[in-house]
Amino acid sequence: MTGSIRTALIVVDLQPDFMPGGALAVKDGDQVVAPIRDLVMSGRFDVVVATQDWHPQNHVSFASHHAGKKPFEVIDLYGHEQVLWPDHCLQGTLGASLHAEMARDWVDAIIRKGSDPAVDSYSAFRNNWNRWGSRSPTGLGGFLKERGITNLFVCGLARDYCVKWTAEDAAEAGFKVRFLWELTRPVDATSDERVLRELEVKGVEIER
């Protein structure tokens, strides 16, 4: 890229636990791996960032942390809706590692999120709400701005949670954001119309 436009690719949570057969499988999640790897290696981007869910055991987002609750139930947590998930992406496990086909040598930074046992974290830019009613930054925004990044391309898993929240927070932080729709897959296949609507409201450009 030339001139004042500098671009980054954000690859969200391309991890085995989100692949078919994983602890929190996203249907057809494996189908985005090869095209994302090729995009990472294309040389189109000034910066490439990958994220990892990186949870301790007994994380607050796990249904197993809450007596009598089951995965995918929704509770109130710090005044906001919290989906309860199956235990997944436990720190140091194979399921939490970057996918084996990810081109690691091409990645400039890895953001690990969800490591606070009391706070969930969907977005690569900010954690979810904490008990004080705020969302603490991960540091990614500053990292990108220090490198002169203006435009972001976002892809990965899952479309309706971590990729969506990452794109929305990036737009709010002042980046021009393109959401690579075909290089994402949703947890909830019925969510697409809502996700499109909410991204467009935030000024995120959908690239199909």
PDB file of N, CA, C and O in Angstrom, residues 61-123:
ATOM      1  N   SER A  61     -17.408 -16.954  31.841  1.00  0.00           N
ATOM      2  CA  SER A  61     -18.268 -17.183  30.676  1.00  0.00           C
ATOM      3  C   SER A  61     -18.624 -18.649  30.473  1.00  0.00           C
ATOM      4  O   SER A  61     -19.438 -18.966  29.600  1.00  0.00           O
ATOM      5  N   PHE A  62     -18.035 -19.532  31.247  1.00  0.00           N
ATOM      6  CA  PHE A  62     -18.295 -20.961  31.092  1.00  0.00           C
ATOM      7  C   PHE A  62     -19.559 -21.354  31.849  1.00  0.00           C
ATOM      8  O   PHE A  62     -19.711 -21.007  33.035  1.00  0.00           O
ATOM      9  N   ALA A  63     -20.430 -22.100  31.194  1.00  0.00           N
ATOM     10  CA  ALA A  63     -21.633 -22.592  31.878  1.00  0.00           C
ATOM     11  C   ALA A  63     -21.262 -23.422  33.104  1.00  0.00           C
ATOM     12  O   ALA A  63     -21.966 -23.392  34.121  1.00  0.00           O
ATOM     13  N   SER A  64     -20.144 -24.119  33.034  1.00  0.00           N
ATOM     14  CA  SER A  64     -19.716 -24.966  34.144  1.00  0.00           C
ATOM     15  C   SER A  64     -19.373 -24.167  35.399  1.00  0.00           C
ATOM     16  O   SER A  64     -19.298 -24.724  36.501  1.00  0.00           O
ATOM     17  N   HIS A  65     -19.184 -22.860  35.239  1.00  0.00           N
ATOM     18  CA  HIS A  65     -18.872 -21.976  36.367  1.00  0.00           C
ATOM     19  C   HIS A  65     -20.127 -21.627  37.165  1.00  0.00           C
ATOM     20  O   HIS A  65     -20.030 -21.162  38.307  1.00  0.00           O
ATOM     21  N   HIS A  66     -21.297 -21.849  36.567  1.00  0.00           N
ATOM     22  CA  HIS A  66     -22.564 -21.419  37.159  1.00  0.00           C
ATOM     23  C   HIS A  66     -23.439 -22.633  37.446  1.00  0.00           C
ATOM     24  O   HIS A  66     -23.872 -23.321  36.510  1.00  0.00           O
ATOM     25  N   ALA A  67     -23.697 -22.896  38.707  1.00  0.00           N
ATOM     26  CA  ALA A  67     -24.464 -24.078  39.109  1.00  0.00           C
ATOM     27  C   ALA A  67     -25.835 -24.093  38.431  1.00  0.00           C
ATOM     28  O   ALA A  67     -26.552 -23.086  38.426  1.00  0.00           O
ATOM     29  N   GLY A  68     -26.160 -25.236  37.835  1.00  0.00           N
ATOM     30  CA  GLY A  68     -27.471 -25.423  37.230  1.00  0.00           C
ATOM     31  C   GLY A  68     -27.640 -24.820  35.850  1.00  0.00           C
ATOM     32  O   GLY A  68     -28.724 -24.922  35.269  1.00  0.00           O
ATOM     33  N   LYS A  69     -26.597 -24.204  35.313  1.00  0.00           N
ATOM     34  CA  LYS A  69     -26.696 -23.571  34.004  1.00  0.00           C
ATOM     35  C   LYS A  69     -26.108 -24.469  32.911  1.00  0.00           C
ATOM     36  O   LYS A  69     -25.221 -25.279  33.161  1.00  0.00           O
ATOM     37  N   LYS A  70     -26.620 -24.289  31.703  1.00  0.00           N
ATOM     38  CA  LYS A  70     -26.176 -25.078  30.562  1.00  0.00           C
ATOM     39  C   LYS A  70     -25.593 -24.166  29.494  1.00  0.00           C
ATOM     40  O   LYS A  70     -25.931 -22.970  29.428  1.00  0.00           O
ATOM     41  N   PRO A  71     -24.704 -24.713  28.646  1.00  0.00           N
ATOM     42  CA  PRO A  71     -24.153 -23.907  27.556  1.00  0.00           C
ATOM     43  C   PRO A  71     -25.248 -23.273  26.707  1.00  0.00           C
ATOM     44  O   PRO A  71     -26.280 -23.887  26.436  1.00  0.00           O
ATOM     45  N   PHE A  72     -25.001 -22.032  26.333  1.00  0.00           N
ATOM     46  CA  PHE A  72     -25.842 -21.198  25.477  1.00  0.00           C
ATOM     47  C   PHE A  72     -27.028 -20.577  26.208  1.00  0.00           C
ATOM     48  O   PHE A  72     -27.784 -19.819  25.594  1.00  0.00           O
ATOM     49  N   GLU A  73     -27.171 -20.837  27.495  1.00  0.00           N
ATOM     50  CA  GLU A  73     -28.102 -20.032  28.283  1.00  0.00           C
ATOM     51  C   GLU A  73     -27.516 -18.622  28.417  1.00  0.00           C
ATOM     52  O   GLU A  73     -26.305 -18.414  28.290  1.00  0.00           O
ATOM     53  N   VAL A  74     -28.394 -17.654  28.674  1.00  0.00           N
ATOM     54  CA  VAL A  74     -27.972 -16.258  28.807  1.00  0.00           C
ATOM     55  C   VAL A  74     -28.284 -15.783  30.223  1.00  0.00           C
ATOM     56  O   VAL A  74     -29.378 -16.005  30.727  1.00  0.00           O
ATOM     57  N   ILE A  75     -27.310 -15.155  30.857  1.00  0.00           N
ATOM     58  CA  ILE A  75     -27.491 -14.604  32.195  1.00  0.00           C
ATOM     59  C   ILE A  75     -27.192 -13.110  32.173  1.00  0.00           C
ATOM     60  O   ILE A  75     -26.675 -12.572  31.179  1.00  0.00           O
ATOM     61  N   ASP A  76     -27.519 -12.435  33.244  1.00  0.00           N
ATOM     62  CA  ASP A  76     -27.102 -11.051  33.437  1.00  0.00           C
ATOM     63  C   ASP A  76     -25.758 -11.053  34.153  1.00  0.00           C
ATOM     64  O   ASP A  76     -25.607 -11.667  35.201  1.00  0.00           O
ATOM     65  N   LEU A  77     -24.784 -10.372  33.574  1.00  0.00           N
ATOM     66  CA  LEU A  77     -23.462 -10.267  34.189  1.00  0.00           C
ATOM     67  C   LEU A  77     -23.045  -8.805  34.151  1.00  0.00           C
ATOM     68  O   LEU A  77     -22.876  -8.229  33.068  1.00  0.00           O
ATOM     69  N   TYR A  78     -22.925  -8.207  35.309  1.00  0.00           N
ATOM     70  CA  TYR A  78     -22.544  -6.792  35.430  1.00  0.00           C
ATOM     71  C   TYR A  78     -23.506  -5.885  34.650  1.00  0.00           C
ATOM     72  O   TYR A  78     -23.103  -4.871  34.068  1.00  0.00           O
ATOM     73  N   GLY A  79     -24.782  -6.283  34.580  1.00  0.00           N
ATOM     74  CA  GLY A  79     -25.781  -5.453  33.928  1.00  0.00           C
ATOM     75  C   GLY A  79     -25.897  -5.634  32.430  1.00  0.00           C
ATOM     76  O   GLY A  79     -26.600  -4.859  31.761  1.00  0.00           O
ATOM     77  N   HIS A  80     -25.247  -6.659  31.882  1.00  0.00           N
ATOM     78  CA  HIS A  80     -25.295  -6.919  30.451  1.00  0.00           C
ATOM     79  C   HIS A  80     -25.535  -8.408  30.211  1.00  0.00           C
ATOM     80  O   HIS A  80     -25.211  -9.252  31.048  1.00  0.00           O
ATOM     81  N   GLU A  81     -26.081  -8.729  29.033  1.00  0.00           N
ATOM     82  CA  GLU A  81     -26.310 -10.129  28.702  1.00  0.00           C
ATOM     83  C   GLU A  81     -24.987 -10.858  28.501  1.00  0.00           C
ATOM     84  O   GLU A  81     -24.080 -10.352  27.846  1.00  0.00           O
ATOM     85  N   GLN A  82     -24.899 -12.049  29.077  1.00  0.00           N
ATOM     86  CA  GLN A  82     -23.717 -12.884  28.923  1.00  0.00           C
ATOM     87  C   GLN A  82     -24.166 -14.277  28.483  1.00  0.00           C
ATOM     88  O   GLN A  82     -24.909 -14.950  29.193  1.00  0.00           O
ATOM     89  N   VAL A  83     -23.727 -14.675  27.299  1.00  0.00           N
ATOM     90  CA  VAL A  83     -23.955 -16.047  26.863  1.00  0.00           C
ATOM     91  C   VAL A  83     -22.998 -16.952  27.639  1.00  0.00           C
ATOM     92  O   VAL A  83     -21.819 -16.630  27.815  1.00  0.00           O
ATOM     93  N   LEU A  84     -23.529 -18.071  28.108  1.00  0.00           N
ATOM     94  CA  LEU A  84     -22.689 -19.059  28.792  1.00  0.00           C
ATOM     95  C   LEU A  84     -22.221 -20.100  27.779  1.00  0.00           C
ATOM     96  O   LEU A  84     -23.033 -20.706  27.083  1.00  0.00           O
ATOM     97  N   TRP A  85     -20.914 -20.288  27.723  1.00  0.00           N
ATOM     98  CA  TRP A  85     -20.315 -21.141  26.695  1.00  0.00           C
ATOM     99  C   TRP A  85     -19.834 -22.466  27.278  1.00  0.00           C
ATOM    100  O   TRP A  85     -19.550 -22.554  28.474  1.00  0.00           O
ATOM    101  N   PRO A  86     -19.683 -23.480  26.438  1.00  0.00           N
ATOM    102  CA  PRO A  86     -18.937 -24.665  26.874  1.00  0.00           C
ATOM    103  C   PRO A  86     -17.501 -24.262  27.212  1.00  0.00           C
ATOM    104  O   PRO A  86     -16.980 -23.287  26.658  1.00  0.00           O
ATOM    105  N   ASP A  87     -16.861 -24.982  28.092  1.00  0.00           N
ATOM    106  CA  ASP A  87     -15.450 -24.718  28.366  1.00  0.00           C
ATOM    107  C   ASP A  87     -14.675 -24.805  27.050  1.00  0.00           C
ATOM    108  O   ASP A  87     -14.802 -25.786  26.302  1.00  0.00           O
ATOM    109  N   HIS A  88     -13.872 -23.792  26.757  1.00  0.00           N
ATOM    110  CA  HIS A  88     -13.149 -23.785  25.492  1.00  0.00           C
ATOM    111  C   HIS A  88     -11.905 -22.913  25.602  1.00  0.00           C
ATOM    112  O   HIS A  88     -11.807 -22.038  26.459  1.00  0.00           O
ATOM    113  N   CYS A  89     -10.952 -23.164  24.716  1.00  0.00           N
ATOM    114  CA  CYS A  89      -9.731 -22.360  24.592  1.00  0.00           C
ATOM    115  C   CYS A  89      -9.051 -22.158  25.947  1.00  0.00           C
ATOM    116  O   CYS A  89      -8.705 -21.031  26.328  1.00  0.00           O
ATOM    117  N   LEU A  90      -8.868 -23.249  26.663  1.00  0.00           N
ATOM    118  CA  LEU A  90      -8.173 -23.186  27.942  1.00  0.00           C
ATOM    119  C   LEU A  90      -6.689 -22.927  27.707  1.00  0.00           C
ATOM    120  O   LEU A  90      -6.058 -23.559  26.850  1.00  0.00           O
ATOM    121  N   GLN A  91      -6.149 -22.004  28.463  1.00  0.00           N
ATOM    122  CA  GLN A  91      -4.763 -21.578  28.292  1.00  0.00           C
ATOM    123  C   GLN A  91      -3.806 -22.776  28.234  1.00  0.00           C
ATOM    124  O   GLN A  91      -3.849 -23.650  29.089  1.00  0.00           O
ATOM    125  N   GLY A  92      -2.961 -22.787  27.216  1.00  0.00           N
ATOM    126  CA  GLY A  92      -1.935 -23.803  27.097  1.00  0.00           C
ATOM    127  C   GLY A  92      -2.381 -25.102  26.463  1.00  0.00           C
ATOM    128  O   GLY A  92      -1.553 -25.995  26.259  1.00  0.00           O
ATOM    129  N   THR A  93      -3.662 -25.215  26.120  1.00  0.00           N
ATOM    130  CA  THR A  93      -4.146 -26.455  25.509  1.00  0.00           C
ATOM    131  C   THR A  93      -4.065 -26.365  23.993  1.00  0.00           C
ATOM    132  O   THR A  93      -3.990 -25.276  23.407  1.00  0.00           O
ATOM    133  N   LEU A  94      -4.124 -27.528  23.346  1.00  0.00           N
ATOM    134  CA  LEU A  94      -4.091 -27.564  21.888  1.00  0.00           C
ATOM    135  C   LEU A  94      -5.270 -26.808  21.300  1.00  0.00           C
ATOM    136  O   LEU A  94      -5.140 -26.116  20.289  1.00  0.00           O
ATOM    137  N   GLY A  95      -6.437 -26.906  21.942  1.00  0.00           N
ATOM    138  CA  GLY A  95      -7.622 -26.235  21.433  1.00  0.00           C
ATOM    139  C   GLY A  95      -7.507 -24.727  21.421  1.00  0.00           C
ATOM    140  O   GLY A  95      -8.210 -24.053  20.659  1.00  0.00           O
ATOM    141  N   ALA A  96      -6.628 -24.176  22.246  1.00  0.00           N
ATOM    142  CA  ALA A  96      -6.443 -22.726  22.324  1.00  0.00           C
ATOM    143  C   ALA A  96      -5.326 -22.227  21.417  1.00  0.00           C
ATOM    144  O   ALA A  96      -5.173 -21.012  21.239  1.00  0.00           O
ATOM    145  N   SER A  97      -4.563 -23.123  20.831  1.00  0.00           N
ATOM    146  CA  SER A  97      -3.436 -22.711  19.992  1.00  0.00           C
ATOM    147  C   SER A  97      -3.941 -22.126  18.676  1.00  0.00           C
ATOM    148  O   SER A  97      -5.100 -22.330  18.290  1.00  0.00           O
ATOM    149  N   LEU A  98      -3.113 -21.394  17.982  1.00  0.00           N
ATOM    150  CA  LEU A  98      -3.465 -20.979  16.634  1.00  0.00           C
ATOM    151  C   LEU A  98      -3.555 -22.217  15.750  1.00  0.00           C
ATOM    152  O   LEU A  98      -2.809 -23.184  15.940  1.00  0.00           O
ATOM    153  N   HIS A  99      -4.463 -22.189  14.802  1.00  0.00           N
ATOM    154  CA  HIS A  99      -4.633 -23.330  13.903  1.00  0.00           C
ATOM    155  C   HIS A  99      -3.296 -23.690  13.261  1.00  0.00           C
ATOM    156  O   HIS A  99      -2.500 -22.805  12.898  1.00  0.00           O
ATOM    157  N   ALA A 100      -3.049 -24.978  13.107  1.00  0.00           N
ATOM    158  CA  ALA A 100      -1.760 -25.448  12.588  1.00  0.00           C
ATOM    159  C   ALA A 100      -1.457 -24.912  11.192  1.00  0.00           C
ATOM    160  O   ALA A 100      -0.282 -24.786  10.811  1.00  0.00           O
ATOM    161  N   GLU A 101      -2.480 -24.578  10.421  1.00  0.00           N
ATOM    162  CA  GLU A 101      -2.273 -24.078   9.064  1.00  0.00           C
ATOM    163  C   GLU A 101      -2.143 -22.558   9.003  1.00  0.00           C
ATOM    164  O   GLU A 101      -1.962 -21.999   7.918  1.00  0.00           O
ATOM    165  N   MET A 102      -2.237 -21.904  10.153  1.00  0.00           N
ATOM    166  CA  MET A 102      -2.071 -20.457  10.172  1.00  0.00           C
ATOM    167  C   MET A 102      -0.607 -20.117   9.886  1.00  0.00           C
ATOM    168  O   MET A 102       0.310 -20.754  10.419  1.00  0.00           O
ATOM    169  N   ALA A 103      -0.394 -19.109   9.038  1.00  0.00           N
ATOM    170  CA  ALA A 103       0.975 -18.732   8.659  1.00  0.00           C
ATOM    171  C   ALA A 103       1.583 -17.865   9.752  1.00  0.00           C
ATOM    172  O   ALA A 103       1.649 -16.632   9.655  1.00  0.00           O
ATOM    173  N   ARG A 104       2.059 -18.494  10.822  1.00  0.00           N
ATOM    174  CA  ARG A 104       2.525 -17.755  11.997  1.00  0.00           C
ATOM    175  C   ARG A 104       3.663 -16.785  11.696  1.00  0.00           C
ATOM    176  O   ARG A 104       3.749 -15.709  12.286  1.00  0.00           O
ATOM    177  N   ASP A 105       4.544 -17.170  10.792  1.00  0.00           N
ATOM    178  CA  ASP A 105       5.701 -16.324  10.492  1.00  0.00           C
ATOM    179  C   ASP A 105       5.302 -14.998   9.855  1.00  0.00           C
ATOM    180  O   ASP A 105       6.109 -14.069   9.798  1.00  0.00           O
ATOM    181  N   TRP A 106       4.079 -14.906   9.373  1.00  0.00           N
ATOM    182  CA  TRP A 106       3.604 -13.688   8.727  1.00  0.00           C
ATOM    183  C   TRP A 106       2.837 -12.797   9.695  1.00  0.00           C
ATOM    184  O   TRP A 106       2.396 -11.704   9.320  1.00  0.00           O
ATOM    185  N   VAL A 107       2.662 -13.240  10.919  1.00  0.00           N
ATOM    186  CA  VAL A 107       1.870 -12.504  11.902  1.00  0.00           C
ATOM    187  C   VAL A 107       2.777 -11.569  12.700  1.00  0.00           C
ATOM    188  O   VAL A 107       3.800 -11.998  13.250  1.00  0.00           O
ATOM    189  N   ASP A 108       2.409 -10.298  12.766  1.00  0.00           N
ATOM    190  CA  ASP A 108       3.225  -9.307  13.466  1.00  0.00           C
ATOM    191  C   ASP A 108       2.933  -9.236  14.956  1.00  0.00           C
ATOM    192  O   ASP A 108       3.788  -8.808  15.736  1.00  0.00           O
ATOM    193  N   ALA A 109       1.720  -9.606  15.356  1.00  0.00           N
ATOM    194  CA  ALA A 109       1.360  -9.572  16.773  1.00  0.00           C
ATOM    195  C   ALA A 109       0.223 -10.551  17.026  1.00  0.00           C
ATOM    196  O   ALA A 109      -0.593 -10.816  16.142  1.00  0.00           O
ATOM    197  N   ILE A 110       0.199 -11.089  18.240  1.00  0.00           N
ATOM    198  CA  ILE A 110      -0.886 -11.955  18.682  1.00  0.00           C
ATOM    199  C   ILE A 110      -1.512 -11.333  19.925  1.00  0.00           C
ATOM    200  O   ILE A 110      -0.808 -11.020  20.888  1.00  0.00           O
ATOM    201  N   ILE A 111      -2.819 -11.120  19.881  1.00  0.00           N
ATOM    202  CA  ILE A 111      -3.565 -10.583  21.015  1.00  0.00           C
ATOM    203  C   ILE A 111      -4.299 -11.738  21.685  1.00  0.00           C
ATOM    204  O   ILE A 111      -5.140 -12.383  21.055  1.00  0.00           O
ATOM    205  N   ARG A 112      -3.964 -11.999  22.939  1.00  0.00           N
ATOM    206  CA  ARG A 112      -4.676 -13.033  23.699  1.00  0.00           C
ATOM    207  C   ARG A 112      -5.715 -12.366  24.575  1.00  0.00           C
ATOM    208  O   ARG A 112      -5.403 -11.439  25.324  1.00  0.00           O
ATOM    209  N   LYS A 113      -6.949 -12.824  24.456  1.00  0.00           N
ATOM    210  CA  LYS A 113      -8.059 -12.178  25.148  1.00  0.00           C
ATOM    211  C   LYS A 113      -8.839 -13.195  25.972  1.00  0.00           C
ATOM    212  O   LYS A 113      -8.777 -14.390  25.731  1.00  0.00           O
ATOM    213  N   GLY A 114      -9.565 -12.670  26.970  1.00  0.00           N
ATOM    214  CA  GLY A 114     -10.344 -13.544  27.837  1.00  0.00           C
ATOM    215  C   GLY A 114      -9.540 -14.203  28.928  1.00  0.00           C
ATOM    216  O   GLY A 114      -9.955 -15.214  29.484  1.00  0.00           O
ATOM    217  N   SER A 115      -8.397 -13.627  29.271  1.00  0.00           N
ATOM    218  CA  SER A 115      -7.542 -14.249  30.284  1.00  0.00           C
ATOM    219  C   SER A 115      -7.924 -13.853  31.713  1.00  0.00           C
ATOM    220  O   SER A 115      -7.475 -14.491  32.669  1.00  0.00           O
ATOM    221  N   ASP A 116      -8.743 -12.798  31.842  1.00  0.00           N
ATOM    222  CA  ASP A 116      -9.255 -12.414  33.163  1.00  0.00           C
ATOM    223  C   ASP A 116     -10.398 -13.357  33.521  1.00  0.00           C
ATOM    224  O   ASP A 116     -11.400 -13.419  32.797  1.00  0.00           O
ATOM    225  N   PRO A 117     -10.298 -14.108  34.614  1.00  0.00           N
ATOM    226  CA  PRO A 117     -11.344 -15.087  34.932  1.00  0.00           C
ATOM    227  C   PRO A 117     -12.711 -14.476  35.179  1.00  0.00           C
ATOM    228  O   PRO A 117     -13.724 -15.168  35.082  1.00  0.00           O
ATOM    229  N   ALA A 118     -12.762 -13.177  35.473  1.00  0.00           N
ATOM    230  CA  ALA A 118     -14.031 -12.533  35.824  1.00  0.00           C
ATOM    231  C   ALA A 118     -14.645 -11.722  34.688  1.00  0.00           C
ATOM    232  O   ALA A 118     -15.700 -11.123  34.864  1.00  0.00           O
ATOM    233  N   VAL A 119     -13.985 -11.672  33.513  1.00  0.00           N
ATOM    234  CA  VAL A 119     -14.463 -10.838  32.410  1.00  0.00           C
ATOM    235  C   VAL A 119     -14.339 -11.598  31.100  1.00  0.00           C
ATOM    236  O   VAL A 119     -13.278 -12.153  30.796  1.00  0.00           O
ATOM    237  N   ASP A 120     -15.418 -11.618  30.304  1.00  0.00           N
ATOM    238  CA  ASP A 120     -15.327 -12.224  28.986  1.00  0.00           C
ATOM    239  C   ASP A 120     -14.696 -11.220  28.031  1.00  0.00           C
ATOM    240  O   ASP A 120     -14.551 -10.029  28.351  1.00  0.00           O
ATOM    241  N   SER A 121     -14.322 -11.692  26.842  1.00  0.00           N
ATOM    242  CA  SER A 121     -13.658 -10.798  25.894  1.00  0.00           C
ATOM    243  C   SER A 121     -13.915 -11.297  24.479  1.00  0.00           C
ATOM    244  O   SER A 121     -13.317 -12.286  24.056  1.00  0.00           O
ATOM    245  N   TYR A 122     -14.794 -10.629  23.755  1.00  0.00           N
ATOM    246  CA  TYR A 122     -15.052 -10.966  22.358  1.00  0.00           C
ATOM    247  C   TYR A 122     -14.141 -10.177  21.422  1.00  0.00           C
ATOM    248  O   TYR A 122     -13.531 -10.725  20.516  1.00  0.00           O
ATOM    249  N   SER A 123     -14.073  -8.885  21.638  1.00  0.00           N
ATOM    250  CA  SER A 123     -13.377  -7.991  20.730  1.00  0.00           C
ATOM    251  C   SER A 123     -11.862  -8.045  20.900  1.00  0.00           C
ATOM    252  O   SER A 123     -11.355  -8.217  22.011  1.00  0.00           O
TER     253      SER A 123
END
